[in-house]
Amino acid sequence: MKDIKVGIVGLGRLGSVHAQNLAFKIPGCKLVAACSLEQKELDWAKDYLKVEYTTTDYMKMVDEADIEAVVIVSSSPEHCWMIEYALDAGKHVFTDKPLGCSLEECKRAEAAVERHPDKLFFLGFMRRYDPSYADAKAQIDAGHIGKPYLVKATGLDPEALVESCIKFSKTSGGIFIDAASHDIDLMRWFLGGEVTEVYAAGTNFKHPEFAENGDTETGMAMLKFDNGTVAFLHVGRTAPHGYHTETEIVGTEAHIRVAGVPWKDRVMVYDQYGARQEIVENFPQRFAEAYLLEMVDFIDCIQKDRKPELTVYDGTKATLVTYAITDSFHTGKPVTVKY
């Protein structure tokens, strides 16, 4: 089976993870092109990854590079037009979340996918590939917890990165849009329903700069689903101990908790503070295996001409829910989700 030739756009924190996986760790593919606005990132791709073709022009890469697939890890507002351009050029497409930043953008991506049913579109909700979350889903599907009716999700960025979060909050659209889409995708996946209504609130006790930017350092939301199930969301940016992701699925017969304590490894440190374990520092570290497994599946889907479980419509629905939660946060009122 021949190697799939891939080009990537975006070589930042997450893009560099995907690029290294494609270049070194995934059988059946060859990373041959890279696009970035930063020349130092292109130099890194050429020198370290041995990429043959580099450019600062995305359309030029799609049109000129000898590639069959494009991996999009650019800034969120660029996703949908890049998806459209690559599909219209006859390329298979992987894109990181979110699908788009508005309903109009998402519909543009949907139309592009629908125009090209012979091309693969792959959405990067990588937590479905995390072994712990995948095992939780398998246990739910097997009926081991009875009927799942409640999901409680927590996602906290570390206090150590709060200054970059404050800067980003000026343009991000808010904490729910920025940080909640993975949790919403998991809620839909685990509960088997669609969100119908949301109510959100937020608090600022450490960093008033978030409020000055129209955002919040900590956000909470309750979500109602069309099958009678419910979910609670807690996102924040000031965890003192490190990056913290935790999900609990409550069923009629049992509960499942994923990553209740986000241990970095199995090492126990004994010092003047007692016996303790270190915590993961960031999301690329916590989900390193998931990022690799999702890209393995992307290449495998192309080679075997099969469709992934996730669709472009999953991306639209997650985007709509994050915007509804953001509207509720700003208005202080429940918001009906309209698809």
Short mmCIF file of C-alpha atoms in Angstrom, two decimals:
data_model
loop_
_atom_site.label_atom_id
_atom_site.label_comp_id
_atom_site.label_asym_id
_atom_site.label_seq_id
_atom_site.Cartn_x
_atom_site.Cartn_y
_atom_site.Cartn_z
CA MET A 1 0.00 0.00 0.00
CA LYS A 2 1.51 3.30 -1.10
CA ASP A 3 2.32 6.12 1.31
CA ILE A 4 -0.12 9.03 1.53
CA LYS A 5 1.65 12.33 0.86
CA VAL A 6 0.55 14.99 3.35
CA GLY A 7 0.88 18.75 3.71
CA ILE A 8 0.29 20.56 7.01
CA VAL A 9 -0.70 24.16 7.71
CA GLY A 10 0.09 25.49 11.18
CA LEU A 11 3.25 24.57 13.07
CA GLY A 12 2.54 26.07 16.49
CA ARG A 13 2.19 24.19 19.77
CA LEU A 14 -0.30 21.61 18.49
CA GLY A 15 0.72 21.79 14.84
CA SER A 16 4.26 20.78 15.75
CA VAL A 17 2.87 17.72 17.57
CA HIS A 18 0.89 16.63 14.51
CA ALA A 19 3.82 17.39 12.20
CA GLN A 20 6.23 15.21 14.19
CA ASN A 21 3.69 12.39 14.35
CA LEU A 22 3.19 12.55 10.59
CA ALA A 23 6.92 12.75 9.89
CA PHE A 24 8.18 10.07 12.26
CA LYS A 25 5.50 7.95 13.88
CA ILE A 26 2.74 7.03 11.43
CA PRO A 27 3.24 4.21 8.95
CA GLY A 28 1.72 4.70 5.54
CA CYS A 29 2.24 8.45 5.22
CA LYS A 30 4.92 10.92 4.27
CA LEU A 31 4.95 14.57 5.36
CA VAL A 32 6.20 16.40 2.28
CA ALA A 33 4.86 19.96 2.65
CA ALA A 34 4.39 22.55 5.41
CA CYS A 35 2.85 26.00 5.57
CA SER A 36 3.34 28.62 8.28
CA LEU A 37 3.49 32.38 8.57
CA GLU A 38 6.60 32.02 10.75
CA GLN A 39 9.83 31.49 8.84
CA LYS A 40 11.52 29.92 11.86
CA GLU A 41 8.82 27.24 11.91
CA LEU A 42 9.35 26.54 8.22
CA ASP A 43 13.10 26.30 8.80
CA TRP A 44 12.41 23.80 11.59
CA ALA A 45 10.16 21.76 9.30
CA LYS A 46 12.79 21.68 6.56
CA ASP A 47 15.78 20.96 8.82
CA TYR A 48 14.27 18.69 11.46
CA LEU A 49 11.27 17.09 9.74
CA LYS A 50 12.99 16.95 6.34
CA VAL A 51 9.95 18.44 4.63
CA GLU A 52 10.58 19.01 0.94
CA TYR A 53 8.18 21.90 0.27
CA THR A 54 7.65 24.90 2.56
CA THR A 55 5.68 28.10 2.03
CA THR A 56 3.86 30.90 3.79
CA ASP A 57 1.00 30.68 1.25
CA TYR A 58 -1.63 28.01 2.02
CA MET A 59 -3.26 28.09 -1.41
CA LYS A 60 0.13 27.75 -3.04
CA MET A 61 0.88 24.66 -0.96
CA VAL A 62 -2.44 23.04 -1.87
CA ASP A 63 -2.03 23.88 -5.57
CA GLU A 64 1.66 23.19 -6.09
CA ALA A 65 2.90 20.64 -3.55
CA ASP A 66 2.77 16.95 -4.45
CA ILE A 67 0.22 16.02 -1.75
CA GLU A 68 -2.96 13.98 -1.49
CA ALA A 69 -4.08 15.17 1.96
CA VAL A 70 -4.02 18.36 4.02
CA VAL A 71 -3.82 18.62 7.82
CA ILE A 72 -5.21 21.94 9.07
CA VAL A 73 -3.93 23.18 12.44
CA SER A 74 -4.21 26.89 11.72
CA SER A 75 -6.01 29.49 13.84
CA SER A 76 -9.71 28.74 14.27
CA PRO A 77 -11.09 31.53 12.01
CA GLU A 78 -9.12 30.07 9.07
CA HIS A 79 -10.44 26.51 9.30
CA CYS A 80 -13.53 26.58 7.12
CA TRP A 81 -12.20 28.37 4.05
CA MET A 82 -9.11 26.17 4.19
CA ILE A 83 -11.30 23.06 4.37
CA GLU A 84 -13.27 24.28 1.36
CA TYR A 85 -10.19 25.16 -0.66
CA ALA A 86 -8.47 21.82 -0.07
CA LEU A 87 -11.56 19.71 -0.80
CA ASP A 88 -12.29 21.69 -3.97
CA ALA A 89 -8.68 21.01 -5.00
CA GLY A 90 -9.26 17.28 -4.64
CA LYS A 91 -7.44 16.72 -1.33
CA HIS A 92 -8.46 14.68 1.69
CA VAL A 93 -8.75 16.90 4.78
CA PHE A 94 -8.05 16.65 8.48
CA THR A 95 -8.89 19.70 10.59
CA ASP A 96 -8.39 20.40 14.26
CA LYS A 97 -11.33 21.65 16.32
CA PRO A 98 -13.33 23.83 16.21
CA LEU A 99 -14.89 23.24 12.81
CA GLY A 100 -15.72 26.94 12.53
CA CYS A 101 -16.32 30.11 14.50
CA SER A 102 -19.90 30.72 13.36
CA LEU A 103 -22.87 28.85 11.94
CA GLU A 104 -22.22 30.44 8.55
CA GLU A 105 -18.64 29.15 8.52
CA CYS A 106 -19.73 25.66 9.58
CA LYS A 107 -22.36 25.54 6.84
CA ARG A 108 -19.67 26.53 4.33
CA ALA A 109 -17.58 23.55 5.46
CA GLU A 110 -20.61 21.23 5.37
CA ALA A 111 -21.36 22.26 1.78
CA ALA A 112 -17.75 21.58 0.75
CA VAL A 113 -17.82 18.12 2.32
CA GLU A 114 -21.15 17.35 0.65
CA ARG A 115 -19.76 18.43 -2.75
CA HIS A 116 -16.93 15.92 -2.47
CA PRO A 117 -18.26 12.60 -1.08
CA ASP A 118 -15.27 10.83 -2.63
CA LYS A 119 -12.86 12.74 -0.40
CA LEU A 120 -12.27 12.07 3.26
CA PHE A 121 -13.07 14.71 5.84
CA PHE A 122 -11.75 14.07 9.34
CA LEU A 123 -12.55 16.24 12.39
CA GLY A 124 -9.99 16.34 15.20
CA PHE A 125 -11.98 15.68 18.36
CA MET A 126 -9.06 13.63 19.63
CA ARG A 127 -10.46 12.78 23.06
CA ARG A 128 -12.53 10.04 21.44
CA TYR A 129 -9.19 8.39 20.68
CA ASP A 130 -7.81 8.70 24.20
CA PRO A 131 -7.63 5.12 25.55
CA SER A 132 -9.37 6.03 28.82
CA TYR A 133 -12.28 7.82 27.14
CA ALA A 134 -12.54 5.10 24.49
CA ASP A 135 -12.73 2.48 27.25
CA ALA A 136 -15.45 4.47 29.03
CA LYS A 137 -17.48 4.58 25.81
CA ALA A 138 -17.02 0.84 25.28
CA GLN A 139 -18.30 0.14 28.80
CA ILE A 140 -21.31 2.40 28.22
CA ASP A 141 -22.11 0.68 24.91
CA ALA A 142 -21.81 -2.71 26.61
CA GLY A 143 -24.42 -1.66 29.20
CA HIS A 144 -22.03 -1.91 32.15
CA ILE A 145 -23.31 1.29 33.81
CA GLY A 146 -26.96 0.93 32.84
CA LYS A 147 -28.46 4.01 31.24
CA PRO A 148 -26.06 7.00 31.30
CA TYR A 149 -27.99 10.09 32.32
CA LEU A 150 -25.45 12.62 33.62
CA VAL A 151 -21.98 13.79 32.55
CA LYS A 152 -19.86 16.08 34.72
CA ALA A 153 -16.87 17.54 32.88
CA THR A 154 -14.00 19.68 34.17
CA GLY A 155 -11.29 21.29 32.06
CA LEU A 156 -8.78 23.59 33.75
CA ASP A 157 -5.75 25.31 32.26
CA PRO A 158 -2.82 25.93 34.61
CA GLU A 159 -2.25 29.20 36.43
CA ALA A 160 1.28 29.11 35.02
CA LEU A 161 -0.14 29.97 31.57
CA VAL A 162 -2.70 32.54 32.72
CA GLU A 163 -0.95 35.56 31.18
CA SER A 164 -1.16 34.04 27.70
CA CYS A 165 -4.82 33.17 28.37
CA ILE A 166 -5.55 36.78 29.36
CA LYS A 167 -3.95 38.03 26.15
CA PHE A 168 -5.83 35.45 24.08
CA SER A 169 -9.16 36.30 25.73
CA LYS A 170 -9.24 39.63 23.88
CA THR A 171 -9.94 37.81 20.59
CA SER A 172 -10.86 34.22 21.46
CA GLY A 173 -14.63 34.72 21.70
CA GLY A 174 -14.64 33.57 25.33
CA ILE A 175 -13.71 30.65 27.52
CA PHE A 176 -16.59 28.40 26.44
CA ILE A 177 -15.82 28.76 22.72
CA ASP A 178 -12.12 28.35 23.37
CA ALA A 179 -12.13 25.53 25.92
CA ALA A 180 -15.42 23.62 25.95
CA SER A 181 -15.92 22.02 22.54
CA HIS A 182 -14.09 18.78 23.42
CA ASP A 183 -16.23 18.35 26.53
CA ILE A 184 -19.42 19.03 24.57
CA ASP A 185 -18.44 16.44 21.96
CA LEU A 186 -17.84 13.87 24.71
CA MET A 187 -21.19 14.70 26.34
CA ARG A 188 -23.02 14.08 23.06
CA TRP A 189 -21.01 10.89 22.54
CA PHE A 190 -21.58 9.45 26.00
CA LEU A 191 -25.22 10.49 26.44
CA GLY A 192 -26.38 9.75 22.89
CA GLY A 193 -28.45 12.93 22.57
CA GLU A 194 -28.45 16.51 21.34
CA VAL A 195 -28.29 19.61 23.54
CA THR A 196 -31.58 21.53 23.62
CA GLU A 197 -31.02 24.19 26.31
CA VAL A 198 -28.10 25.66 28.23
CA TYR A 199 -27.57 27.97 31.18
CA ALA A 200 -24.17 29.43 32.02
CA ALA A 201 -22.45 31.64 34.57
CA GLY A 202 -18.92 32.71 35.42
CA THR A 203 -16.73 34.09 38.19
CA ASN A 204 -13.57 36.22 38.42
CA PHE A 205 -11.68 36.21 41.72
CA LYS A 206 -8.00 36.30 40.73
CA HIS A 207 -7.71 38.04 37.37
CA PRO A 208 -10.11 40.93 36.68
CA GLU A 209 -8.51 41.31 33.25
CA PHE A 210 -10.74 38.51 31.97
CA ALA A 211 -13.87 40.47 32.91
CA GLU A 212 -12.40 43.59 31.31
CA ASN A 213 -12.15 41.58 28.09
CA GLY A 214 -15.76 40.43 28.39
CA ASP A 215 -14.71 36.97 29.48
CA THR A 216 -14.34 34.99 32.71
CA GLU A 217 -11.56 33.03 34.39
CA THR A 218 -13.97 30.30 35.47
CA GLY A 219 -17.11 29.24 33.63
CA MET A 220 -19.92 26.85 34.54
CA ALA A 221 -22.84 25.58 32.48
CA MET A 222 -25.73 23.17 32.72
CA LEU A 223 -26.90 21.44 29.56
CA LYS A 224 -30.20 19.68 28.89
CA PHE A 225 -30.46 17.02 26.18
CA ASP A 226 -33.36 15.92 24.00
CA ASN A 227 -33.38 12.42 25.54
CA GLY A 228 -33.86 13.70 29.09
CA THR A 229 -30.21 13.47 30.11
CA VAL A 230 -28.21 16.37 31.56
CA ALA A 231 -24.61 17.55 31.87
CA PHE A 232 -22.54 19.96 33.93
CA LEU A 233 -19.51 21.81 32.59
CA HIS A 234 -16.71 23.49 34.56
CA VAL A 235 -13.92 25.24 32.66
CA GLY A 236 -11.21 27.45 34.10
CA ARG A 237 -7.82 29.01 33.61
CA THR A 238 -6.28 29.19 37.10
CA ALA A 239 -5.54 25.64 38.25
CA PRO A 240 -2.58 26.01 40.66
CA HIS A 241 -1.39 22.41 40.18
CA GLY A 242 -1.29 22.13 36.37
CA TYR A 243 -3.49 21.06 33.45
CA HIS A 244 -6.56 19.23 34.77
CA THR A 245 -9.14 17.35 32.70
CA GLU A 246 -11.74 15.19 34.42
CA THR A 247 -14.96 13.55 33.26
CA GLU A 248 -17.54 11.55 35.19
CA ILE A 249 -20.35 9.60 33.53
CA VAL A 250 -23.22 8.68 35.86
CA GLY A 251 -25.45 5.76 34.95
CA THR A 252 -28.40 4.03 36.54
CA GLU A 253 -26.18 1.12 37.65
CA ALA A 254 -22.64 2.54 37.96
CA HIS A 255 -20.40 5.58 37.56
CA ILE A 256 -17.25 5.96 35.47
CA ARG A 257 -14.65 8.62 36.23
CA VAL A 258 -11.89 9.40 33.73
CA ALA A 259 -8.70 11.10 34.96
CA GLY A 260 -9.95 12.05 38.40
CA VAL A 261 -6.37 13.03 39.24
CA PRO A 262 -4.25 13.91 36.17
CA TRP A 263 -1.01 12.17 37.17
CA LYS A 264 1.97 12.92 34.95
CA ASP A 265 3.37 9.43 35.47
CA ARG A 266 3.70 6.75 38.15
CA VAL A 267 6.58 8.40 39.96
CA MET A 268 6.05 9.22 43.65
CA VAL A 269 8.18 12.08 45.02
CA TYR A 270 9.06 12.07 48.73
CA ASP A 271 10.24 15.47 49.96
CA GLN A 272 9.55 18.19 52.53
CA TYR A 273 5.99 18.51 51.21
CA GLY A 274 5.21 14.85 51.81
CA ALA A 275 4.59 12.03 49.35
CA ARG A 276 3.25 13.44 46.10
CA GLN A 277 2.85 12.81 42.37
CA GLU A 278 3.40 15.45 39.71
CA ILE A 279 0.59 16.62 37.43
CA VAL A 280 0.57 16.93 33.64
CA GLU A 281 1.54 20.41 32.49
CA ASN A 282 -0.51 20.94 29.31
CA PHE A 283 -2.94 19.33 26.88
CA PRO A 284 -0.33 18.06 24.36
CA GLN A 285 1.24 16.11 27.21
CA ARG A 286 -2.06 14.73 28.56
CA PHE A 287 -3.39 13.70 25.15
CA ALA A 288 -0.17 12.80 23.33
CA GLU A 289 -1.38 9.26 22.62
CA ALA A 290 -4.79 10.46 21.47
CA TYR A 291 -3.25 12.91 18.99
CA LEU A 292 -1.17 10.11 17.53
CA LEU A 293 -4.03 7.61 17.34
CA GLU A 294 -6.41 10.02 15.62
CA MET A 295 -3.83 10.77 12.92
CA VAL A 296 -3.14 7.07 12.48
CA ASP A 297 -6.86 6.63 11.87
CA PHE A 298 -6.94 9.54 9.41
CA ILE A 299 -4.26 7.95 7.24
CA ASP A 300 -5.85 4.50 7.59
CA CYS A 301 -9.24 5.88 6.49
CA ILE A 302 -7.66 7.30 3.33
CA GLN A 303 -5.82 4.09 2.51
CA LYS A 304 -8.84 1.84 3.11
CA ASP A 305 -11.43 4.25 1.68
CA ARG A 306 -13.58 4.25 4.80
CA LYS A 307 -15.36 7.04 6.65
CA PRO A 308 -14.57 8.01 10.27
CA GLU A 309 -17.23 8.01 12.97
CA LEU A 310 -16.99 11.77 13.44
CA THR A 311 -18.57 13.90 10.74
CA VAL A 312 -18.60 17.55 9.73
CA TYR A 313 -22.04 17.82 11.35
CA ASP A 314 -20.57 16.89 14.75
CA GLY A 315 -18.35 19.93 14.40
CA THR A 316 -21.28 22.21 13.59
CA LYS A 317 -23.28 20.98 16.58
CA ALA A 318 -20.40 21.46 19.02
CA THR A 319 -19.85 24.98 17.68
CA LEU A 320 -23.52 25.90 18.05
CA VAL A 321 -23.60 24.67 21.65
CA THR A 322 -20.49 26.65 22.63
CA TYR A 323 -22.04 29.80 21.18
CA ALA A 324 -25.33 29.16 22.99
CA ILE A 325 -23.45 28.74 26.28
CA THR A 326 -21.54 31.97 25.60
CA ASP A 327 -24.84 33.79 24.90
CA SER A 328 -26.25 32.49 28.17
CA PHE A 329 -23.16 33.64 30.06
CA HIS A 330 -23.52 37.17 28.69
CA THR A 331 -27.31 37.43 29.13
CA GLY A 332 -27.66 35.51 32.40
CA LYS A 333 -30.61 33.63 30.92
CA PRO A 334 -31.21 30.09 29.64
CA VAL A 335 -30.67 29.77 25.88
CA THR A 336 -32.36 27.30 23.54
CA VAL A 337 -29.94 25.66 21.10
CA LYS A 338 -31.16 25.99 17.52
CA TYR A 339 -29.66 23.68 14.91
#
